């Protein structure tokens, strides 16, 4: 219904929608729900990450990705900057940040609001799909969505057992930027969800490493 191929739903467990709007409404927004069981993500680097430097690297990668999109006949894509700077709550082990993304000549930029909930064996992934003109609404719902996401007893972050559990090959910074980045900051693979009448584009090589969600108005 939102214009994405069926195979984009393979990793998605479900979606959350506000109770006062249907998914097909023009002003609808949603939150996709996924889970990646790739091991325990260490948060030791959480206090040492230079997010401004990381953003510059991500912008370089997005510019490279955009050039490939244009060559393939698709609209350009620009990472404008942080819509909300990354924040990691050490008590709840929840990470969230937001990016402002411009697609082609669209009048309203895309809001890509990301939440990551760290667990013993993997990461719960929640992504808001909305427009920048809906940021105030999304901000007002952020705490509600964060409170919904908790791991069961025995699978929480604090339940990690280094003797038997697997460690993830990346840390907090990589959750924000993408799990594998080259010297130019280009993501080895990137997926783009479009809100309506869109297509899915996969570039580069390697496993799926990150998602950018685009909300497009008719």
PDB file of N, CA and C in Angstrom, residues 119-206:
ATOM      1  N   UNK A 119      19.657  -5.850  23.857  1.00  0.00           N
ATOM      2  CA  UNK A 119      19.327  -7.015  24.659  1.00  0.00           C
ATOM      3  C   UNK A 119      20.513  -7.949  24.815  1.00  0.00           C
ATOM      4  N   UNK A 120      20.275  -9.057  25.472  1.00  0.00           N
ATOM      5  CA  UNK A 120      21.339 -10.025  25.733  1.00  0.00           C
ATOM      6  C   UNK A 120      21.878 -10.659  24.458  1.00  0.00           C
ATOM      7  N   UNK A 121      20.999 -10.923  23.499  1.00  0.00           N
ATOM      8  CA  UNK A 121      21.413 -11.651  22.298  1.00  0.00           C
ATOM      9  C   UNK A 121      21.284 -10.847  21.007  1.00  0.00           C
ATOM     10  N   UNK A 122      20.722  -9.645  21.104  1.00  0.00           N
ATOM     11  CA  UNK A 122      20.540  -8.866  19.890  1.00  0.00           C
ATOM     12  C   UNK A 122      19.932  -7.508  20.161  1.00  0.00           C
ATOM     13  N   UNK A 123      19.425  -6.905  19.103  1.00  0.00           N
ATOM     14  CA  UNK A 123      18.916  -5.534  19.176  1.00  0.00           C
ATOM     15  C   UNK A 123      17.510  -5.462  18.581  1.00  0.00           C
ATOM     16  N   UNK A 124      16.601  -4.847  19.320  1.00  0.00           N
ATOM     17  CA  UNK A 124      15.264  -4.558  18.804  1.00  0.00           C
ATOM     18  C   UNK A 124      15.334  -3.230  18.060  1.00  0.00           C
ATOM     19  N   UNK A 125      14.800  -3.197  16.846  1.00  0.00           N
ATOM     20  CA  UNK A 125      14.908  -2.039  15.968  1.00  0.00           C
ATOM     21  C   UNK A 125      13.533  -1.440  15.730  1.00  0.00           C
ATOM     22  N   UNK A 126      13.367  -0.179  16.095  1.00  0.00           N
ATOM     23  CA  UNK A 126      12.131   0.546  15.851  1.00  0.00           C
ATOM     24  C   UNK A 126      12.457   1.781  15.019  1.00  0.00           C
ATOM     25  N   UNK A 127      11.760   1.966  13.913  1.00  0.00           N
ATOM     26  CA  UNK A 127      12.011   3.102  13.047  1.00  0.00           C
ATOM     27  C   UNK A 127      10.719   3.833  12.723  1.00  0.00           C
ATOM     28  N   UNK A 128      10.675   5.112  13.074  1.00  0.00           N
ATOM     29  CA  UNK A 128       9.547   5.961  12.704  1.00  0.00           C
ATOM     30  C   UNK A 128       9.654   6.352  11.233  1.00  0.00           C
ATOM     31  N   UNK A 129       8.571   6.228  10.486  1.00  0.00           N
ATOM     32  CA  UNK A 129       8.484   6.688   9.115  1.00  0.00           C
ATOM     33  C   UNK A 129       7.576   7.904   9.113  1.00  0.00           C
ATOM     34  N   UNK A 130       8.126   9.078   8.821  1.00  0.00           N
ATOM     35  CA  UNK A 130       7.336  10.305   8.887  1.00  0.00           C
ATOM     36  C   UNK A 130       8.011  11.395   8.068  1.00  0.00           C
ATOM     37  N   UNK A 131       7.372  12.553   8.031  1.00  0.00           N
ATOM     38  CA  UNK A 131       7.947  13.718   7.391  1.00  0.00           C
ATOM     39  C   UNK A 131       8.452  14.682   8.441  1.00  0.00           C
ATOM     40  N   UNK A 132       9.363  15.586   8.053  1.00  0.00           N
ATOM     41  CA  UNK A 132       9.900  16.549   9.006  1.00  0.00           C
ATOM     42  C   UNK A 132       8.801  17.430   9.589  1.00  0.00           C
ATOM     43  N   UNK A 133       7.716  17.620   8.837  1.00  0.00           N
ATOM     44  CA  UNK A 133       6.617  18.431   9.347  1.00  0.00           C
ATOM     45  C   UNK A 133       5.831  17.715  10.447  1.00  0.00           C
ATOM     46  N   UNK A 134       6.172  16.448  10.699  1.00  0.00           N
ATOM     47  CA  UNK A 134       5.522  15.685  11.765  1.00  0.00           C
ATOM     48  C   UNK A 134       6.434  15.443  12.966  1.00  0.00           C
ATOM     49  N   UNK A 135       7.586  16.101  12.980  1.00  0.00           N
ATOM     50  CA  UNK A 135       8.561  15.845  14.041  1.00  0.00           C
ATOM     51  C   UNK A 135       7.999  16.137  15.429  1.00  0.00           C
ATOM     52  N   UNK A 136       7.236  17.193  15.566  1.00  0.00           N
ATOM     53  CA  UNK A 136       6.668  17.517  16.880  1.00  0.00           C
ATOM     54  C   UNK A 136       5.764  16.390  17.377  1.00  0.00           C
ATOM     55  N   UNK A 137       4.999  15.804  16.462  1.00  0.00           N
ATOM     56  CA  UNK A 137       4.132  14.681  16.823  1.00  0.00           C
ATOM     57  C   UNK A 137       4.972  13.480  17.233  1.00  0.00           C
ATOM     58  N   UNK A 138       6.007  13.187  16.441  1.00  0.00           N
ATOM     59  CA  UNK A 138       6.876  12.045  16.735  1.00  0.00           C
ATOM     60  C   UNK A 138       7.569  12.237  18.081  1.00  0.00           C
ATOM     61  N   UNK A 139       8.078  13.448  18.321  1.00  0.00           N
ATOM     62  CA  UNK A 139       8.731  13.733  19.605  1.00  0.00           C
ATOM     63  C   UNK A 139       7.787  13.475  20.771  1.00  0.00           C
ATOM     64  N   UNK A 140       6.520  13.816  20.598  1.00  0.00           N
ATOM     65  CA  UNK A 140       5.550  13.640  21.679  1.00  0.00           C
ATOM     66  C   UNK A 140       5.229  12.171  21.932  1.00  0.00           C
ATOM     67  N   UNK A 141       5.483  11.307  20.950  1.00  0.00           N
ATOM     68  CA  UNK A 141       5.187   9.885  21.075  1.00  0.00           C
ATOM     69  C   UNK A 141       6.419   9.043  21.394  1.00  0.00           C
ATOM     70  N   UNK A 142       7.595   9.675  21.388  1.00  0.00           N
ATOM     71  CA  UNK A 142       8.840   8.923  21.546  1.00  0.00           C
ATOM     72  C   UNK A 142       8.895   8.154  22.860  1.00  0.00           C
ATOM     73  N   UNK A 143       8.602   8.815  23.973  1.00  0.00           N
ATOM     74  CA  UNK A 143       8.666   8.149  25.280  1.00  0.00           C
ATOM     75  C   UNK A 143       7.662   7.004  25.377  1.00  0.00           C
ATOM     76  N   UNK A 144       6.503   7.181  24.756  1.00  0.00           N
ATOM     77  CA  UNK A 144       5.483   6.127  24.772  1.00  0.00           C
ATOM     78  C   UNK A 144       5.984   4.885  24.061  1.00  0.00           C
ATOM     79  N   UNK A 145       6.589   5.087  22.891  1.00  0.00           N
ATOM     80  CA  UNK A 145       7.106   3.955  22.128  1.00  0.00           C
ATOM     81  C   UNK A 145       8.295   3.320  22.848  1.00  0.00           C
ATOM     82  N   UNK A 146       9.160   4.141  23.417  1.00  0.00           N
ATOM     83  CA  UNK A 146      10.302   3.617  24.161  1.00  0.00           C
ATOM     84  C   UNK A 146       9.847   2.740  25.323  1.00  0.00           C
ATOM     85  N   UNK A 147       8.779   3.139  25.983  1.00  0.00           N
ATOM     86  CA  UNK A 147       8.293   2.392  27.140  1.00  0.00           C
ATOM     87  C   UNK A 147       7.674   1.059  26.743  1.00  0.00           C
ATOM     88  N   UNK A 148       7.235   0.933  25.508  1.00  0.00           N
ATOM     89  CA  UNK A 148       6.617  -0.312  25.045  1.00  0.00           C
ATOM     90  C   UNK A 148       7.640  -1.427  24.848  1.00  0.00           C
ATOM     91  N   UNK A 149       8.877  -1.040  24.634  1.00  0.00           N
ATOM     92  CA  UNK A 149       9.895  -2.017  24.219  1.00  0.00           C
ATOM     93  C   UNK A 149      10.760  -2.466  25.390  1.00  0.00           C
ATOM     94  N   UNK A 150      10.538  -3.690  25.832  1.00  0.00           N
ATOM     95  CA  UNK A 150      11.340  -4.278  26.901  1.00  0.00           C
ATOM     96  C   UNK A 150      11.559  -5.759  26.598  1.00  0.00           C
ATOM     97  N   UNK A 151      12.746  -6.252  26.908  1.00  0.00           N
ATOM     98  CA  UNK A 151      13.025  -7.675  26.743  1.00  0.00           C
ATOM     99  C   UNK A 151      12.502  -8.458  27.943  1.00  0.00           C
ATOM    100  N   UNK A 152      12.125  -9.703  27.711  1.00  0.00           N
ATOM    101  CA  UNK A 152      11.679 -10.573  28.801  1.00  0.00           C
ATOM    102  C   UNK A 152      12.834 -10.889  29.749  1.00  0.00           C
ATOM    103  N   UNK A 153      12.502 -11.261  30.957  1.00  0.00           N
ATOM    104  CA  UNK A 153      13.498 -11.640  31.940  1.00  0.00           C
ATOM    105  C   UNK A 153      14.340 -12.792  31.409  1.00  0.00           C
ATOM    106  N   UNK A 154      15.647 -12.658  31.556  1.00  0.00           N
ATOM    107  CA  UNK A 154      16.578 -13.655  31.040  1.00  0.00           C
ATOM    108  C   UNK A 154      17.163 -13.278  29.703  1.00  0.00           C
ATOM    109  N   UNK A 155      16.541 -12.309  29.016  1.00  0.00           N
ATOM    110  CA  UNK A 155      17.012 -11.859  27.711  1.00  0.00           C
ATOM    111  C   UNK A 155      17.370 -10.377  27.715  1.00  0.00           C
ATOM    112  N   UNK A 156      17.358  -9.763  28.891  1.00  0.00           N
ATOM    113  CA  UNK A 156      17.694  -8.347  29.004  1.00  0.00           C
ATOM    114  C   UNK A 156      19.205  -8.136  28.866  1.00  0.00           C
ATOM    115  N   UNK A 157      19.582  -6.900  28.675  1.00  0.00           N
ATOM    116  CA  UNK A 157      20.994  -6.551  28.491  1.00  0.00           C
ATOM    117  C   UNK A 157      21.827  -6.991  29.690  1.00  0.00           C
ATOM    118  N   UNK A 158      21.275  -6.828  30.897  1.00  0.00           N
ATOM    119  CA  UNK A 158      22.002  -7.160  32.118  1.00  0.00           C
ATOM    120  C   UNK A 158      22.181  -8.669  32.298  1.00  0.00           C
ATOM    121  N   UNK A 159      21.450  -9.468  31.520  1.00  0.00           N
ATOM    122  CA  UNK A 159      21.530 -10.925  31.642  1.00  0.00           C
ATOM    123  C   UNK A 159      22.657 -11.525  30.813  1.00  0.00           C
ATOM    124  N   UNK A 160      23.418 -10.684  30.145  1.00  0.00           N
ATOM    125  CA  UNK A 160      24.518 -11.170  29.304  1.00  0.00           C
ATOM    126  C   UNK A 160      25.517 -11.982  30.110  1.00  0.00           C
ATOM    127  N   UNK A 161      25.887 -13.151  29.583  1.00  0.00           N
ATOM    128  CA  UNK A 161      26.870 -14.032  30.206  1.00  0.00           C
ATOM    129  C   UNK A 161      28.042 -14.198  29.244  1.00  0.00           C
ATOM    130  N   UNK A 162      29.170 -13.540  29.515  1.00  0.00           N
ATOM    131  CA  UNK A 162      30.316 -13.601  28.592  1.00  0.00           C
ATOM    132  C   UNK A 162      30.858 -15.002  28.386  1.00  0.00           C
ATOM    133  N   UNK A 163      30.513 -15.908  29.295  1.00  0.00           N
ATOM    134  CA  UNK A 163      31.006 -17.271  29.168  1.00  0.00           C
ATOM    135  C   UNK A 163      30.296 -18.083  28.099  1.00  0.00           C
ATOM    136  N   UNK A 164      29.058 -17.721  27.795  1.00  0.00           N
ATOM    137  CA  UNK A 164      28.289 -18.521  26.833  1.00  0.00           C
ATOM    138  C   UNK A 164      27.646 -17.696  25.720  1.00  0.00           C
ATOM    139  N   UNK A 165      27.521 -16.379  25.916  1.00  0.00           N
ATOM    140  CA  UNK A 165      26.824 -15.550  24.933  1.00  0.00           C
ATOM    141  C   UNK A 165      27.780 -14.975  23.891  1.00  0.00           C
ATOM    142  N   UNK A 166      27.242 -14.710  22.731  1.00  0.00           N
ATOM    143  CA  UNK A 166      28.009 -14.164  21.619  1.00  0.00           C
ATOM    144  C   UNK A 166      28.070 -12.644  21.704  1.00  0.00           C
ATOM    145  N   UNK A 167      29.248 -12.091  21.394  1.00  0.00           N
ATOM    146  CA  UNK A 167      29.418 -10.644  21.314  1.00  0.00           C
ATOM    147  C   UNK A 167      29.182 -10.205  19.871  1.00  0.00           C
ATOM    148  N   UNK A 168      28.513  -9.080  19.689  1.00  0.00           N
ATOM    149  CA  UNK A 168      28.339  -8.510  18.353  1.00  0.00           C
ATOM    150  C   UNK A 168      29.679  -7.950  17.878  1.00  0.00           C
ATOM    151  N   UNK A 169      29.849  -7.874  16.574  1.00  0.00           N
ATOM    152  CA  UNK A 169      31.108  -7.403  16.000  1.00  0.00           C
ATOM    153  C   UNK A 169      31.149  -5.886  15.863  1.00  0.00           C
ATOM    154  N   UNK A 170      30.237  -5.177  16.498  1.00  0.00           N
ATOM    155  CA  UNK A 170      30.163  -3.725  16.377  1.00  0.00           C
ATOM    156  C   UNK A 170      29.646  -3.142  17.683  1.00  0.00           C
ATOM    157  N   UNK A 171      29.783  -1.821  17.825  1.00  0.00           N
ATOM    158  CA  UNK A 171      29.351  -1.147  19.039  1.00  0.00           C
ATOM    159  C   UNK A 171      28.267  -0.116  18.771  1.00  0.00           C
ATOM    160  N   UNK A 172      28.101   0.805  19.728  1.00  0.00           N
ATOM    161  CA  UNK A 172      27.051   1.813  19.652  1.00  0.00           C
ATOM    162  C   UNK A 172      27.211   2.690  18.408  1.00  0.00           C
ATOM    163  N   UNK A 173      28.425   3.123  18.134  1.00  0.00           N
ATOM    164  CA  UNK A 173      28.655   3.995  16.990  1.00  0.00           C
ATOM    165  C   UNK A 173      28.230   3.378  15.684  1.00  0.00           C
ATOM    166  N   UNK A 174      28.480   2.088  15.535  1.00  0.00           N
ATOM    167  CA  UNK A 174      28.118   1.394  14.299  1.00  0.00           C
ATOM    168  C   UNK A 174      26.615   1.230  14.165  1.00  0.00           C
ATOM    169  N   UNK A 175      25.892   1.184  15.287  1.00  0.00           N
ATOM    170  CA  UNK A 175      24.438   1.111  15.216  1.00  0.00           C
ATOM    171  C   UNK A 175      23.868   2.384  14.604  1.00  0.00           C
ATOM    172  N   UNK A 176      24.545   3.510  14.845  1.00  0.00           N
ATOM    173  CA  UNK A 176      24.093   4.786  14.315  1.00  0.00           C
ATOM    174  C   UNK A 176      24.501   4.953  12.855  1.00  0.00           C
ATOM    175  N   UNK A 177      25.746   4.639  12.553  1.00  0.00           N
ATOM    176  CA  UNK A 177      26.278   4.910  11.213  1.00  0.00           C
ATOM    177  C   UNK A 177      26.011   3.793  10.222  1.00  0.00           C
ATOM    178  N   UNK A 178      25.806   2.579  10.690  1.00  0.00           N
ATOM    179  CA  UNK A 178      25.748   1.414   9.824  1.00  0.00           C
ATOM    180  C   UNK A 178      26.860   0.483  10.266  1.00  0.00           C
ATOM    181  N   UNK A 179      26.628  -0.796  10.179  1.00  0.00           N
ATOM    182  CA  UNK A 179      27.543  -1.744  10.806  1.00  0.00           C
ATOM    183  C   UNK A 179      28.906  -1.844  10.150  1.00  0.00           C
ATOM    184  N   UNK A 180      28.957  -1.602   8.841  1.00  0.00           N
ATOM    185  CA  UNK A 180      30.233  -1.646   8.133  1.00  0.00           C
ATOM    186  C   UNK A 180      30.323  -0.415   7.258  1.00  0.00           C
ATOM    187  N   UNK A 181      31.368   0.390   7.442  1.00  0.00           N
ATOM    188  CA  UNK A 181      31.570   1.551   6.601  1.00  0.00           C
ATOM    189  C   UNK A 181      33.011   1.580   6.112  1.00  0.00           C
ATOM    190  N   UNK A 182      33.213   2.033   4.887  1.00  0.00           N
ATOM    191  CA  UNK A 182      34.553   2.134   4.326  1.00  0.00           C
ATOM    192  C   UNK A 182      35.177   3.436   4.779  1.00  0.00           C
ATOM    193  N   UNK A 183      36.367   3.740   4.294  1.00  0.00           N
ATOM    194  CA  UNK A 183      37.043   4.974   4.671  1.00  0.00           C
ATOM    195  C   UNK A 183      36.259   6.210   4.243  1.00  0.00           C
ATOM    196  N   UNK A 184      35.474   6.078   3.195  1.00  0.00           N
ATOM    197  CA  UNK A 184      34.676   7.208   2.734  1.00  0.00           C
ATOM    198  C   UNK A 184      33.373   7.335   3.493  1.00  0.00           C
ATOM    199  N   UNK A 185      33.089   6.354   4.355  1.00  0.00           N
ATOM    200  CA  UNK A 185      31.853   6.389   5.110  1.00  0.00           C
ATOM    201  C   UNK A 185      30.684   5.791   4.361  1.00  0.00           C
ATOM    202  N   UNK A 186      30.929   5.190   3.187  1.00  0.00           N
ATOM    203  CA  UNK A 186      29.847   4.647   2.379  1.00  0.00           C
ATOM    204  C   UNK A 186      29.359   3.328   2.955  1.00  0.00           C
ATOM    205  N   UNK A 187      28.071   3.229   3.185  1.00  0.00           N
ATOM    206  CA  UNK A 187      27.517   1.989   3.700  1.00  0.00           C
ATOM    207  C   UNK A 187      27.658   0.885   2.664  1.00  0.00           C
ATOM    208  N   UNK A 188      28.061  -0.286   3.094  1.00  0.00           N
ATOM    209  CA  UNK A 188      28.211  -1.404   2.164  1.00  0.00           C
ATOM    210  C   UNK A 188      26.889  -1.783   1.522  1.00  0.00           C
ATOM    211  N   UNK A 189      25.798  -1.505   2.190  1.00  0.00           N
ATOM    212  CA  UNK A 189      24.475  -1.719   1.606  1.00  0.00           C
ATOM    213  C   UNK A 189      23.512  -0.752   2.269  1.00  0.00           C
ATOM    214  N   UNK A 190      22.529  -0.312   1.530  1.00  0.00           N
ATOM    215  CA  UNK A 190      21.544   0.611   2.089  1.00  0.00           C
ATOM    216  C   UNK A 190      20.193   0.330   1.472  1.00  0.00           C
ATOM    217  N   UNK A 191      19.173   0.332   2.292  1.00  0.00           N
ATOM    218  CA  UNK A 191      17.809   0.126   1.811  1.00  0.00           C
ATOM    219  C   UNK A 191      17.012   1.391   2.032  1.00  0.00           C
ATOM    220  N   UNK A 192      16.137   1.690   1.111  1.00  0.00           N
ATOM    221  CA  UNK A 192      15.300   2.866   1.224  1.00  0.00           C
ATOM    222  C   UNK A 192      13.841   2.462   1.139  1.00  0.00           C
ATOM    223  N   UNK A 193      13.092   2.741   2.175  1.00  0.00           N
ATOM    224  CA  UNK A 193      11.645   2.528   2.154  1.00  0.00           C
ATOM    225  C   UNK A 193      10.986   3.830   1.740  1.00  0.00           C
ATOM    226  N   UNK A 194      10.100   3.786   0.791  1.00  0.00           N
ATOM    227  CA  UNK A 194       9.343   4.962   0.402  1.00  0.00           C
ATOM    228  C   UNK A 194       7.945   4.874   0.981  1.00  0.00           C
ATOM    229  N   UNK A 195       7.390   6.021   1.359  1.00  0.00           N
ATOM    230  CA  UNK A 195       6.061   6.034   1.974  1.00  0.00           C
ATOM    231  C   UNK A 195       4.975   5.617   0.994  1.00  0.00           C
ATOM    232  N   UNK A 196       5.003   6.195  -0.227  1.00  0.00           N
ATOM    233  CA  UNK A 196       3.977   5.868  -1.211  1.00  0.00           C
ATOM    234  C   UNK A 196       4.560   5.914  -2.614  1.00  0.00           C
ATOM    235  N   UNK A 197       4.119   4.992  -3.420  1.00  0.00           N
ATOM    236  CA  UNK A 197       4.516   4.939  -4.825  1.00  0.00           C
ATOM    237  C   UNK A 197       6.030   4.896  -4.987  1.00  0.00           C
ATOM    238  N   UNK A 198       6.693   4.197  -4.105  1.00  0.00           N
ATOM    239  CA  UNK A 198       8.140   4.160  -4.155  1.00  0.00           C
ATOM    240  C   UNK A 198       8.681   2.831  -4.607  1.00  0.00           C
ATOM    241  N   UNK A 199      10.006   2.733  -4.593  1.00  0.00           N
ATOM    242  CA  UNK A 199      10.682   1.501  -4.957  1.00  0.00           C
ATOM    243  C   UNK A 199      11.775   1.256  -3.933  1.00  0.00           C
ATOM    244  N   UNK A 200      12.230   0.026  -3.874  1.00  0.00           N
ATOM    245  CA  UNK A 200      13.331  -0.335  -2.983  1.00  0.00           C
ATOM    246  C   UNK A 200      14.604  -0.396  -3.799  1.00  0.00           C
ATOM    247  N   UNK A 201      15.663   0.235  -3.287  1.00  0.00           N
ATOM    248  CA  UNK A 201      16.943   0.243  -3.988  1.00  0.00           C
ATOM    249  C   UNK A 201      17.994  -0.368  -3.071  1.00  0.00           C
ATOM    250  N   UNK A 202      18.753  -1.326  -3.572  1.00  0.00           N
ATOM    251  CA  UNK A 202      19.841  -1.919  -2.811  1.00  0.00           C
ATOM    252  C   UNK A 202      21.133  -1.618  -3.555  1.00  0.00           C
ATOM    253  N   UNK A 203      22.122  -1.053  -2.872  1.00  0.00           N
ATOM    254  CA  UNK A 203      23.377  -0.721  -3.516  1.00  0.00           C
ATOM    255  C   UNK A 203      24.527  -1.359  -2.756  1.00  0.00           C
ATOM    256  N   UNK A 204      25.669  -1.499  -3.435  1.00  0.00           N
ATOM    257  CA  UNK A 204      26.847  -2.033  -2.792  1.00  0.00           C
ATOM    258  C   UNK A 204      26.784  -3.536  -2.625  1.00  0.00           C
ATOM    259  N   UNK A 205      27.586  -4.048  -1.704  1.00  0.00           N
ATOM    260  CA  UNK A 205      27.664  -5.483  -1.489  1.00  0.00           C
ATOM    261  C   UNK A 205      27.594  -5.772  -0.008  1.00  0.00           C
ATOM    262  N   UNK A 206      27.319  -7.030   0.322  1.00  0.00           N
ATOM    263  CA  UNK A 206      27.270  -7.419   1.716  1.00  0.00           C
ATOM    264  C   UNK A 206      25.853  -7.535   2.222  1.00  0.00           C
TER     265      UNK A 206
END
